[in-house]
Amino acid sequence: MEHILIHCNATPTRAIWELARTTWPHDHRLWPDTTIGIILGCGSIVAPDRDPHPRRPDQPQERSPKGAMRLLQILLSESAYLIWVLRCEREIQKRTQPITEVNNRWHHAINARLTDDKILATKIKRDKKSTQTVKNTWEHVFRKDADLPDDWITSREVLVGRRTRHTLPPY
């Protein structure tokens, strides 16, 4: 399992982890060394101490950006799952995926999670806490690459990874 998810030199595995790392908008020190333990335990991952030097008790701890760990959980879990699916297609169905298909499927998976978050926050829960959680999770990703529309949380446009003319289906 560890070889398949992390160490395999197959193009999809390398490409997917590179997409996840480059999408990560926060300090590169917050991105963990990807291990089987990190992947399996990503649901309970916490931010590492950003300062490797011991702090004095009166010094406040530098905190990770809000939503960073939630985004990390999403990137790790979705990437690992897609690697497994593509590996099964390659080995069982004897189907190889061109790099463009791998990229498109990864973007689709991440955008599906974003869409789920947006629907949950704006259509189902409709409260400030849920909306703020979604904003804290995703806003840094968009600010890294492009100008972010003010109404992105209610917009149906595909946002993660590229700006396209395609829109998401109606809710």
mmCIF file of C-alpha atoms in Angstrom:
data_model
loop_
_atom_site.group_PDB
_atom_site.id
_atom_site.type_symbol
_atom_site.label_atom_id
_atom_site.label_comp_id
_atom_site.label_asym_id
_atom_site.label_seq_id
_atom_site.Cartn_x
_atom_site.Cartn_y
_atom_site.Cartn_z
ATOM 1 C CA MET A 1 0.000 0.000 0.000
ATOM 2 C CA GLU A 2 2.797 2.428 0.918
ATOM 3 C CA HIS A 3 4.556 1.788 -2.375
ATOM 4 C CA ILE A 4 1.371 2.360 -4.380
ATOM 5 C CA LEU A 5 0.410 5.600 -2.629
ATOM 6 C CA ILE A 6 3.825 7.179 -2.118
ATOM 7 C CA HIS A 7 6.874 5.526 -3.630
ATOM 8 C CA CYS A 8 5.559 4.314 -6.984
ATOM 9 C CA ASN A 9 7.254 6.031 -9.910
ATOM 10 C CA ALA A 10 4.187 5.722 -12.109
ATOM 11 C CA THR A 11 3.310 9.022 -13.732
ATOM 12 C CA PRO A 12 -0.117 9.399 -12.036
ATOM 13 C CA THR A 13 1.353 9.037 -8.540
ATOM 14 C CA ARG A 14 4.073 11.618 -9.089
ATOM 15 C CA ALA A 15 1.735 14.001 -10.920
ATOM 16 C CA ILE A 16 -1.004 13.856 -8.281
ATOM 17 C CA TRP A 17 1.339 14.555 -5.349
ATOM 18 C CA GLU A 18 2.894 17.412 -7.312
ATOM 19 C CA LEU A 19 -0.562 18.871 -8.002
ATOM 20 C CA ALA A 20 -1.428 18.630 -4.300
ATOM 21 C CA ARG A 21 1.841 20.287 -3.232
ATOM 22 C CA THR A 22 1.556 23.105 -5.754
ATOM 23 C CA THR A 23 -2.078 23.749 -4.831
ATOM 24 C CA TRP A 24 -1.082 24.081 -1.159
ATOM 25 C CA PRO A 25 -1.109 27.872 -0.646
ATOM 26 C CA HIS A 26 0.448 27.985 2.803
ATOM 27 C CA ASP A 27 3.974 27.842 4.144
ATOM 28 C CA HIS A 28 5.781 24.844 2.653
ATOM 29 C CA ARG A 29 6.881 23.878 6.174
ATOM 30 C CA LEU A 30 3.261 23.012 6.985
ATOM 31 C CA TRP A 31 3.164 20.377 4.216
ATOM 32 C CA PRO A 32 4.127 17.093 5.897
ATOM 33 C CA ASP A 33 6.467 14.458 4.552
ATOM 34 C CA THR A 34 3.958 12.153 2.912
ATOM 35 C CA THR A 35 3.970 8.770 4.618
ATOM 36 C CA ILE A 36 1.420 5.991 4.890
ATOM 37 C CA GLY A 37 0.775 7.077 8.489
ATOM 38 C CA ILE A 38 0.095 10.686 7.456
ATOM 39 C CA ILE A 39 -2.303 9.521 4.725
ATOM 40 C CA LEU A 40 -4.183 7.053 6.938
ATOM 41 C CA GLY A 41 -4.323 9.518 9.823
ATOM 42 C CA CYS A 42 -4.968 12.656 7.797
ATOM 43 C CA GLY A 43 -8.383 13.082 9.400
ATOM 44 C CA SER A 44 -6.714 13.870 12.713
ATOM 45 C CA ILE A 45 -3.668 15.748 11.461
ATOM 46 C CA VAL A 46 -2.631 18.847 13.374
ATOM 47 C CA ALA A 47 -0.310 21.644 12.384
ATOM 48 C CA PRO A 48 3.319 21.180 13.288
ATOM 49 C CA ASP A 49 4.962 23.830 15.399
ATOM 50 C CA ARG A 50 6.076 26.359 12.783
ATOM 51 C CA ASP A 51 9.048 27.490 14.832
ATOM 52 C CA PRO A 52 11.623 24.711 15.338
ATOM 53 C CA HIS A 53 13.205 26.612 18.241
ATOM 54 C CA PRO A 54 11.747 26.222 21.731
ATOM 55 C CA ARG A 55 9.557 29.100 22.823
ATOM 56 C CA ARG A 56 9.498 30.838 26.143
ATOM 57 C CA PRO A 57 6.319 30.190 28.139
ATOM 58 C CA ASP A 58 5.283 33.850 27.786
ATOM 59 C CA GLN A 59 5.627 33.759 23.965
ATOM 60 C CA PRO A 60 2.436 33.071 22.032
ATOM 61 C CA GLN A 61 2.575 30.091 19.703
ATOM 62 C CA GLU A 62 2.525 31.008 16.013
ATOM 63 C CA ARG A 63 -0.687 29.535 14.664
ATOM 64 C CA SER A 64 -1.365 28.031 11.266
ATOM 65 C CA PRO A 65 -3.700 29.961 8.997
ATOM 66 C CA LYS A 66 -7.327 29.119 9.756
ATOM 67 C CA GLY A 67 -8.560 26.329 7.551
ATOM 68 C CA ALA A 68 -5.055 25.213 6.581
ATOM 69 C CA MET A 69 -5.287 21.838 8.279
ATOM 70 C CA ARG A 70 -8.734 21.196 6.841
ATOM 71 C CA LEU A 71 -7.404 21.935 3.353
ATOM 72 C CA LEU A 72 -4.435 19.661 4.032
ATOM 73 C CA GLN A 73 -6.794 16.842 5.040
ATOM 74 C CA ILE A 74 -8.761 17.305 1.822
ATOM 75 C CA LEU A 75 -5.682 17.423 -0.427
ATOM 76 C CA LEU A 76 -4.100 14.352 1.196
ATOM 77 C CA SER A 77 -7.236 12.195 1.267
ATOM 78 C CA GLU A 78 -8.479 13.074 -2.224
ATOM 79 C CA SER A 79 -5.010 12.634 -3.724
ATOM 80 C CA ALA A 80 -4.455 9.240 -2.078
ATOM 81 C CA TYR A 81 -7.888 8.016 -3.145
ATOM 82 C CA LEU A 82 -7.358 9.093 -6.754
ATOM 83 C CA ILE A 83 -3.933 7.429 -6.846
ATOM 84 C CA TRP A 84 -5.559 4.189 -5.690
ATOM 85 C CA VAL A 85 -8.386 4.425 -8.266
ATOM 86 C CA LEU A 86 -5.977 5.144 -11.129
ATOM 87 C CA ARG A 87 -3.694 2.328 -10.027
ATOM 88 C CA CYS A 88 -6.621 -0.121 -10.049
ATOM 89 C CA GLU A 89 -7.609 1.034 -13.523
ATOM 90 C CA ARG A 90 -4.034 0.614 -14.694
ATOM 91 C CA GLU A 91 -3.448 -2.824 -13.157
ATOM 92 C CA ILE A 92 -6.873 -4.463 -13.291
ATOM 93 C CA GLN A 93 -8.412 -2.914 -16.385
ATOM 94 C CA LYS A 94 -5.043 -2.491 -18.142
ATOM 95 C CA ARG A 95 -5.976 1.107 -18.886
ATOM 96 C CA THR A 96 -3.320 3.792 -18.881
ATOM 97 C CA GLN A 97 -4.177 7.408 -18.274
ATOM 98 C CA PRO A 98 -2.479 10.238 -20.129
ATOM 99 C CA ILE A 99 -1.154 13.019 -17.904
ATOM 100 C CA THR A 100 -3.919 15.384 -19.052
ATOM 101 C CA GLU A 101 -6.554 12.922 -17.849
ATOM 102 C CA VAL A 102 -4.771 12.552 -14.500
ATOM 103 C CA ASN A 103 -4.677 16.343 -14.090
ATOM 104 C CA ASN A 104 -8.324 16.717 -15.108
ATOM 105 C CA ARG A 105 -9.493 13.994 -12.742
ATOM 106 C CA TRP A 106 -7.544 15.479 -9.836
ATOM 107 C CA HIS A 107 -8.978 18.945 -10.506
ATOM 108 C CA HIS A 108 -12.443 17.421 -10.779
ATOM 109 C CA ALA A 109 -12.054 15.635 -7.416
ATOM 110 C CA ILE A 110 -10.862 18.784 -5.637
ATOM 111 C CA ASN A 111 -13.554 20.930 -7.254
ATOM 112 C CA ALA A 112 -16.170 18.361 -6.194
ATOM 113 C CA ARG A 113 -15.030 18.789 -2.581
ATOM 114 C CA LEU A 114 -15.156 22.553 -2.966
ATOM 115 C CA THR A 115 -18.656 22.347 -4.426
ATOM 116 C CA ASP A 116 -19.806 20.109 -1.575
ATOM 117 C CA ASP A 117 -18.420 22.608 0.927
ATOM 118 C CA LYS A 118 -20.083 25.546 -0.792
ATOM 119 C CA ILE A 119 -23.465 23.795 -0.995
ATOM 120 C CA LEU A 120 -23.276 22.701 2.625
ATOM 121 C CA ALA A 121 -22.421 26.202 3.829
ATOM 122 C CA THR A 122 -24.764 28.243 1.638
ATOM 123 C CA LYS A 123 -27.731 25.971 0.916
ATOM 124 C CA ILE A 124 -27.999 23.526 3.807
ATOM 125 C CA LYS A 125 -26.537 24.995 7.003
ATOM 126 C CA ARG A 126 -26.740 28.680 6.074
ATOM 127 C CA ASP A 127 -24.881 29.957 9.111
ATOM 128 C CA LYS A 128 -21.862 32.212 9.524
ATOM 129 C CA LYS A 129 -19.692 29.549 11.144
ATOM 130 C CA SER A 130 -20.085 27.116 8.226
ATOM 131 C CA THR A 131 -19.523 29.842 5.666
ATOM 132 C CA GLN A 132 -16.423 31.055 7.500
ATOM 133 C CA THR A 133 -15.043 27.503 7.701
ATOM 134 C CA VAL A 134 -15.372 27.130 3.927
ATOM 135 C CA LYS A 135 -13.803 30.536 3.335
ATOM 136 C CA ASN A 136 -10.911 29.766 5.686
ATOM 137 C CA THR A 137 -10.320 26.436 3.947
ATOM 138 C CA TRP A 138 -10.411 27.535 0.313
ATOM 139 C CA GLU A 139 -9.814 31.274 0.030
ATOM 140 C CA HIS A 140 -6.003 31.044 0.189
ATOM 141 C CA VAL A 141 -5.992 28.610 -2.749
ATOM 142 C CA PHE A 142 -7.778 31.129 -4.956
ATOM 143 C CA ARG A 143 -5.802 34.137 -3.782
ATOM 144 C CA LYS A 144 -2.599 32.296 -4.702
ATOM 145 C CA ASP A 145 -3.515 32.004 -8.392
ATOM 146 C CA ALA A 146 -6.004 34.642 -9.451
ATOM 147 C CA ASP A 147 -8.260 37.482 -8.536
ATOM 148 C CA LEU A 148 -11.047 36.152 -6.387
ATOM 149 C CA PRO A 149 -14.586 37.360 -7.005
ATOM 150 C CA ASP A 150 -16.320 38.637 -3.874
ATOM 151 C CA ASP A 151 -19.163 36.163 -4.333
ATOM 152 C CA TRP A 152 -16.996 33.085 -4.942
ATOM 153 C CA ILE A 153 -18.735 31.089 -2.231
ATOM 154 C CA THR A 154 -22.074 31.347 -4.050
ATOM 155 C CA SER A 155 -20.592 31.232 -7.562
ATOM 156 C CA ARG A 156 -20.984 28.060 -9.590
ATOM 157 C CA GLU A 157 -17.732 28.551 -11.469
ATOM 158 C CA VAL A 158 -14.961 25.954 -11.306
ATOM 159 C CA LEU A 159 -12.299 27.599 -9.197
ATOM 160 C CA VAL A 160 -9.522 25.249 -8.098
ATOM 161 C CA GLY A 161 -6.495 24.888 -10.303
ATOM 162 C CA ARG A 162 -7.506 26.893 -13.324
ATOM 163 C CA ARG A 163 -9.924 29.454 -14.567
ATOM 164 C CA THR A 164 -12.170 27.950 -17.217
ATOM 165 C CA ARG A 165 -15.301 28.855 -19.083
ATOM 166 C CA HIS A 166 -17.011 25.716 -17.821
ATOM 167 C CA THR A 167 -19.402 26.124 -14.966
ATOM 168 C CA LEU A 168 -20.602 23.683 -12.395
ATOM 169 C CA PRO A 169 -24.082 22.234 -12.859
ATOM 170 C CA PRO A 170 -26.875 24.013 -10.964
ATOM 171 C CA TYR A 171 -27.300 23.018 -7.325
#
